[in-house]
mmCIF file of C-alpha atoms in Angstrom:
data_model
loop_
_atom_site.group_PDB
_atom_site.id
_atom_site.type_symbol
_atom_site.label_atom_id
_atom_site.label_comp_id
_atom_site.label_asym_id
_atom_site.label_seq_id
_atom_site.Cartn_x
_atom_site.Cartn_y
_atom_site.Cartn_z
ATOM 1 C CA UNK A 1 -3.965 28.303 -1.435
ATOM 2 C CA UNK A 2 -5.503 28.147 -4.940
ATOM 3 C CA UNK A 3 -9.001 26.631 -5.209
ATOM 4 C CA UNK A 4 -7.753 23.516 -7.057
ATOM 5 C CA UNK A 5 -5.132 22.843 -4.387
ATOM 6 C CA UNK A 6 -7.778 23.264 -1.652
ATOM 7 C CA UNK A 7 -10.055 20.808 -3.455
ATOM 8 C CA UNK A 8 -7.240 18.273 -3.869
ATOM 9 C CA UNK A 9 -6.296 18.621 -0.201
ATOM 10 C CA UNK A 10 -9.929 18.163 0.855
ATOM 11 C CA UNK A 11 -10.227 15.074 -1.336
ATOM 12 C CA UNK A 12 -7.107 13.591 0.327
ATOM 13 C CA UNK A 13 -8.606 14.298 3.757
ATOM 14 C CA UNK A 14 -11.851 12.609 2.729
ATOM 15 C CA UNK A 15 -10.004 9.591 1.322
ATOM 16 C CA UNK A 16 -8.108 9.250 4.614
ATOM 17 C CA UNK A 17 -11.376 9.463 6.559
ATOM 18 C CA UNK A 18 -12.990 6.887 4.274
ATOM 19 C CA UNK A 19 -9.972 4.585 4.698
ATOM 20 C CA UNK A 20 -10.389 4.705 8.490
ATOM 21 C CA UNK A 21 -14.106 4.042 8.161
ATOM 22 C CA UNK A 22 -13.611 1.143 5.730
ATOM 23 C CA UNK A 23 -10.944 -0.330 8.014
ATOM 24 C CA UNK A 24 -13.283 -0.173 11.006
ATOM 25 C CA UNK A 25 -16.645 -0.953 9.380
ATOM 26 C CA UNK A 26 -15.776 -2.664 6.096
ATOM 27 C CA UNK A 27 -16.091 -1.319 2.579
ATOM 28 C CA UNK A 28 -19.052 -3.416 1.494
ATOM 29 C CA UNK A 29 -21.169 -2.530 4.531
ATOM 30 C CA UNK A 30 -20.498 1.202 4.307
ATOM 31 C CA UNK A 31 -23.138 3.125 2.386
ATOM 32 C CA UNK A 32 -22.585 6.554 0.866
ATOM 33 C CA UNK A 33 -24.779 7.938 3.637
ATOM 34 C CA UNK A 34 -22.647 6.235 6.319
ATOM 35 C CA UNK A 35 -19.479 7.485 4.647
ATOM 36 C CA UNK A 36 -20.782 11.071 4.466
ATOM 37 C CA UNK A 37 -21.961 10.970 8.081
ATOM 38 C CA UNK A 38 -18.603 9.494 9.185
ATOM 39 C CA UNK A 39 -16.856 12.394 7.460
ATOM 40 C CA UNK A 40 -19.187 14.974 8.962
ATOM 41 C CA UNK A 41 -20.672 15.816 5.558
ATOM 42 C CA UNK A 42 -24.029 15.719 3.851
ATOM 43 C CA UNK A 43 -24.399 13.304 0.929
ATOM 44 C CA UNK A 44 -24.588 16.165 -1.608
ATOM 45 C CA UNK A 45 -21.340 17.619 -0.254
ATOM 46 C CA UNK A 46 -19.644 14.222 -0.504
ATOM 47 C CA UNK A 47 -20.898 13.930 -4.104
ATOM 48 C CA UNK A 48 -19.267 17.281 -4.805
ATOM 49 C CA UNK A 49 -15.890 15.599 -4.208
ATOM 50 C CA UNK A 50 -16.604 12.038 -5.361
ATOM 51 C CA UNK A 51 -19.163 10.834 -7.874
ATOM 52 C CA UNK A 52 -19.687 7.503 -6.097
ATOM 53 C CA UNK A 53 -18.530 5.137 -3.392
ATOM 54 C CA UNK A 54 -16.420 3.393 -6.011
ATOM 55 C CA UNK A 55 -14.737 6.714 -6.855
ATOM 56 C CA UNK A 56 -13.605 6.898 -3.218
ATOM 57 C CA UNK A 57 -12.352 3.306 -3.398
ATOM 58 C CA UNK A 58 -10.470 4.058 -6.621
ATOM 59 C CA UNK A 59 -8.884 7.202 -5.150
ATOM 60 C CA UNK A 60 -7.849 5.254 -2.069
ATOM 61 C CA UNK A 61 -6.246 2.465 -4.152
ATOM 62 C CA UNK A 62 -4.513 4.963 -6.384
ATOM 63 C CA UNK A 63 -3.125 6.997 -3.499
ATOM 64 C CA UNK A 64 -1.700 3.867 -1.856
ATOM 65 C CA UNK A 65 0.060 2.448 -4.916
ATOM 66 C CA UNK A 66 1.251 5.905 -6.014
ATOM 67 C CA UNK A 67 2.963 6.361 -2.634
ATOM 68 C CA UNK A 68 4.870 3.089 -3.088
ATOM 69 C CA UNK A 69 5.842 3.855 -6.688
ATOM 70 C CA UNK A 70 6.964 7.382 -5.809
ATOM 71 C CA UNK A 71 9.127 6.156 -2.938
ATOM 72 C CA UNK A 72 10.673 3.428 -5.100
ATOM 73 C CA UNK A 73 11.385 5.703 -8.044
ATOM 74 C CA UNK A 74 13.005 8.488 -6.049
ATOM 75 C CA UNK A 75 15.781 6.334 -4.591
ATOM 76 C CA UNK A 76 19.113 6.616 -6.315
ATOM 77 C CA UNK A 77 22.608 5.389 -5.642
ATOM 78 C CA UNK A 78 21.707 2.574 -3.268
ATOM 79 C CA UNK A 79 22.979 -0.948 -3.633
ATOM 80 C CA UNK A 80 20.343 -3.561 -4.376
ATOM 81 C CA UNK A 81 20.332 -4.785 -0.786
ATOM 82 C CA UNK A 82 19.724 -1.384 0.755
ATOM 83 C CA UNK A 83 17.127 -0.542 -1.852
ATOM 84 C CA UNK A 84 15.267 -3.803 -1.264
ATOM 85 C CA UNK A 85 15.360 -3.286 2.505
ATOM 86 C CA UNK A 86 13.939 0.226 2.015
ATOM 87 C CA UNK A 87 11.169 -1.049 -0.278
ATOM 88 C CA UNK A 88 10.162 -3.665 2.277
ATOM 89 C CA UNK A 89 10.103 -0.939 4.908
ATOM 90 C CA UNK A 90 7.940 1.284 2.709
ATOM 91 C CA UNK A 91 5.110 -1.262 2.629
ATOM 92 C CA UNK A 92 5.316 -1.919 6.344
ATOM 93 C CA UNK A 93 5.510 1.799 7.206
ATOM 94 C CA UNK A 94 2.216 2.353 5.405
ATOM 95 C CA UNK A 95 0.609 -0.086 7.838
ATOM 96 C CA UNK A 96 1.233 2.518 10.488
ATOM 97 C CA UNK A 97 0.669 5.739 8.521
ATOM 98 C CA UNK A 98 -2.088 4.530 6.145
ATOM 99 C CA UNK A 99 -3.577 1.489 7.887
ATOM 100 C CA UNK A 100 -7.021 1.765 6.327
ATOM 101 C CA UNK A 101 -5.513 2.244 2.867
ATOM 102 C CA UNK A 102 -3.532 -0.977 3.266
ATOM 103 C CA UNK A 103 -6.511 -3.114 4.251
ATOM 104 C CA UNK A 104 -8.771 -1.684 1.570
ATOM 105 C CA UNK A 105 -6.054 -1.920 -1.103
ATOM 106 C CA UNK A 106 -5.442 -5.603 -0.454
ATOM 107 C CA UNK A 107 -8.998 -6.677 0.335
ATOM 108 C CA UNK A 108 -11.278 -4.604 -1.887
ATOM 109 C CA UNK A 109 -9.494 -3.854 -5.169
ATOM 110 C CA UNK A 110 -11.620 -6.536 -6.866
ATOM 111 C CA UNK A 111 -14.704 -4.426 -6.173
ATOM 112 C CA UNK A 112 -13.558 -1.732 -8.568
ATOM 113 C CA UNK A 113 -15.128 -1.590 -12.016
ATOM 114 C CA UNK A 114 -13.121 -3.535 -14.633
ATOM 115 C CA UNK A 115 -11.680 -0.345 -16.164
ATOM 116 C CA UNK A 116 -10.573 1.079 -12.802
ATOM 117 C CA UNK A 117 -9.315 -2.334 -11.671
ATOM 118 C CA UNK A 118 -7.179 -2.556 -14.830
ATOM 119 C CA UNK A 119 -5.752 0.916 -14.150
ATOM 120 C CA UNK A 120 -4.770 -0.046 -10.606
ATOM 121 C CA UNK A 121 -3.469 -3.441 -11.788
ATOM 122 C CA UNK A 122 -1.185 -1.660 -14.246
ATOM 123 C CA UNK A 123 0.249 0.385 -11.382
ATOM 124 C CA UNK A 124 0.565 -2.720 -9.185
ATOM 125 C CA UNK A 125 2.438 -4.426 -12.020
ATOM 126 C CA UNK A 126 4.668 -1.385 -12.406
ATOM 127 C CA UNK A 127 5.540 -1.481 -8.716
ATOM 128 C CA UNK A 128 6.124 -5.257 -8.811
ATOM 129 C CA UNK A 129 8.486 -4.727 -11.769
ATOM 130 C CA UNK A 130 10.423 -2.136 -9.755
ATOM 131 C CA UNK A 131 10.913 -4.574 -6.878
ATOM 132 C CA UNK A 132 11.725 -7.449 -9.222
ATOM 133 C CA UNK A 133 14.233 -5.229 -11.006
ATOM 134 C CA UNK A 134 16.052 -4.561 -7.735
ATOM 135 C CA UNK A 135 16.136 -8.287 -6.942
ATOM 136 C CA UNK A 136 17.422 -9.102 -10.444
ATOM 137 C CA UNK A 137 20.044 -6.345 -10.201
ATOM 138 C CA UNK A 138 21.265 -7.749 -6.892
ATOM 139 C CA UNK A 139 21.481 -11.242 -8.359
ATOM 140 C CA UNK A 140 23.320 -10.057 -11.466
ATOM 141 C CA UNK A 141 25.830 -8.104 -9.347
ATOM 142 C CA UNK A 142 26.473 -11.083 -7.087
ATOM 143 C CA UNK A 143 25.052 -9.243 -4.076
ATOM 144 C CA UNK A 144 22.252 -11.829 -3.825
ATOM 145 C CA UNK A 145 22.378 -15.546 -4.493
ATOM 146 C CA UNK A 146 21.260 -16.501 -8.022
ATOM 147 C CA UNK A 147 17.635 -17.545 -8.351
ATOM 148 C CA UNK A 148 14.310 -16.634 -9.874
ATOM 149 C CA UNK A 149 13.774 -12.875 -9.290
ATOM 150 C CA UNK A 150 10.028 -13.178 -9.864
ATOM 151 C CA UNK A 151 9.622 -15.911 -7.261
ATOM 152 C CA UNK A 152 11.728 -13.989 -4.727
ATOM 153 C CA UNK A 153 9.622 -10.878 -5.378
ATOM 154 C CA UNK A 154 6.407 -12.820 -4.798
ATOM 155 C CA UNK A 155 7.814 -14.227 -1.548
ATOM 156 C CA UNK A 156 8.697 -10.702 -0.388
ATOM 157 C CA UNK A 157 5.209 -9.484 -1.227
ATOM 158 C CA UNK A 158 3.738 -12.449 0.644
ATOM 159 C CA UNK A 159 5.601 -11.488 3.804
ATOM 160 C CA UNK A 160 5.226 -7.717 3.618
ATOM 161 C CA UNK A 161 1.777 -7.341 2.119
ATOM 162 C CA UNK A 162 0.084 -9.788 4.448
ATOM 163 C CA UNK A 163 1.576 -8.372 7.646
ATOM 164 C CA UNK A 164 -1.340 -5.936 8.005
ATOM 165 C CA UNK A 165 -3.367 -8.923 9.225
ATOM 166 C CA UNK A 166 -1.344 -9.153 12.416
ATOM 167 C CA UNK A 167 0.691 -5.939 12.748
ATOM 168 C CA UNK A 168 -0.297 -3.669 15.641
ATOM 169 C CA UNK A 169 1.192 -0.169 16.096
ATOM 170 C CA UNK A 170 1.408 -0.763 19.855
ATOM 171 C CA UNK A 171 3.273 -4.056 19.367
ATOM 172 C CA UNK A 172 6.813 -4.764 20.481
ATOM 173 C CA UNK A 173 8.438 -4.022 17.087
ATOM 174 C CA UNK A 174 8.354 -1.015 14.810
ATOM 175 C CA UNK A 175 7.566 -1.373 11.130
ATOM 176 C CA UNK A 176 11.237 -0.855 10.255
ATOM 177 C CA UNK A 177 12.327 -3.522 12.756
ATOM 178 C CA UNK A 178 9.884 -5.941 11.150
ATOM 179 C CA UNK A 179 11.144 -4.954 7.692
ATOM 180 C CA UNK A 180 14.729 -5.592 8.815
ATOM 181 C CA UNK A 181 13.739 -9.027 10.161
ATOM 182 C CA UNK A 182 11.931 -9.882 6.934
ATOM 183 C CA UNK A 183 14.906 -8.669 4.919
ATOM 184 C CA UNK A 184 17.238 -10.853 6.983
ATOM 185 C CA UNK A 185 14.984 -13.860 6.355
ATOM 186 C CA UNK A 186 14.979 -13.213 2.621
ATOM 187 C CA UNK A 187 18.720 -12.632 2.377
ATOM 188 C CA UNK A 188 20.006 -15.129 4.958
ATOM 189 C CA UNK A 189 17.191 -17.621 5.423
ATOM 190 C CA UNK A 190 16.718 -19.637 8.576
ATOM 191 C CA UNK A 191 19.668 -22.010 8.296
ATOM 192 C CA UNK A 192 22.565 -21.429 10.661
ATOM 193 C CA UNK A 193 25.929 -20.850 9.064
ATOM 194 C CA UNK A 194 28.045 -24.020 9.222
#
């Protein structure tokens, strides 16, 4: 493996370790020394990979949103309904595969420097536009009931993005089962058919 690829892989491993630590201990209470010790490194070694604690936070945020964007942009040929169901599942799946990333992404992005926060916000907006585009496409095609695509998108984010507060991997439903239930609520609502 080339040196650059080894460095990138090591950085990803360290971000994953930091995400677990931040999930368990909290971002604000974790010092660089605690982070290094939790990763089995010395502080100088950690600084070799990341210039600061904020650099770890930025890498963690970026990795999370990049995963969602990549998954959304690689889907082709699906109807709006299937694509929306898959997007909802993507967010929920990350609660199992990247739990620490999810918590830190939603709870600590405001602790980034303004420039880094703007960078991540641009990516968040790009992802939101992808989801909103699917909703609008479904409405325009008559697959979904007409409405405000932005408001529907925000409602979807409210359900999916906040689920990390209560989701447990050892619970009675998988992330995809929860996504399917959320999708059914969005598409069909709670009212019984007459």
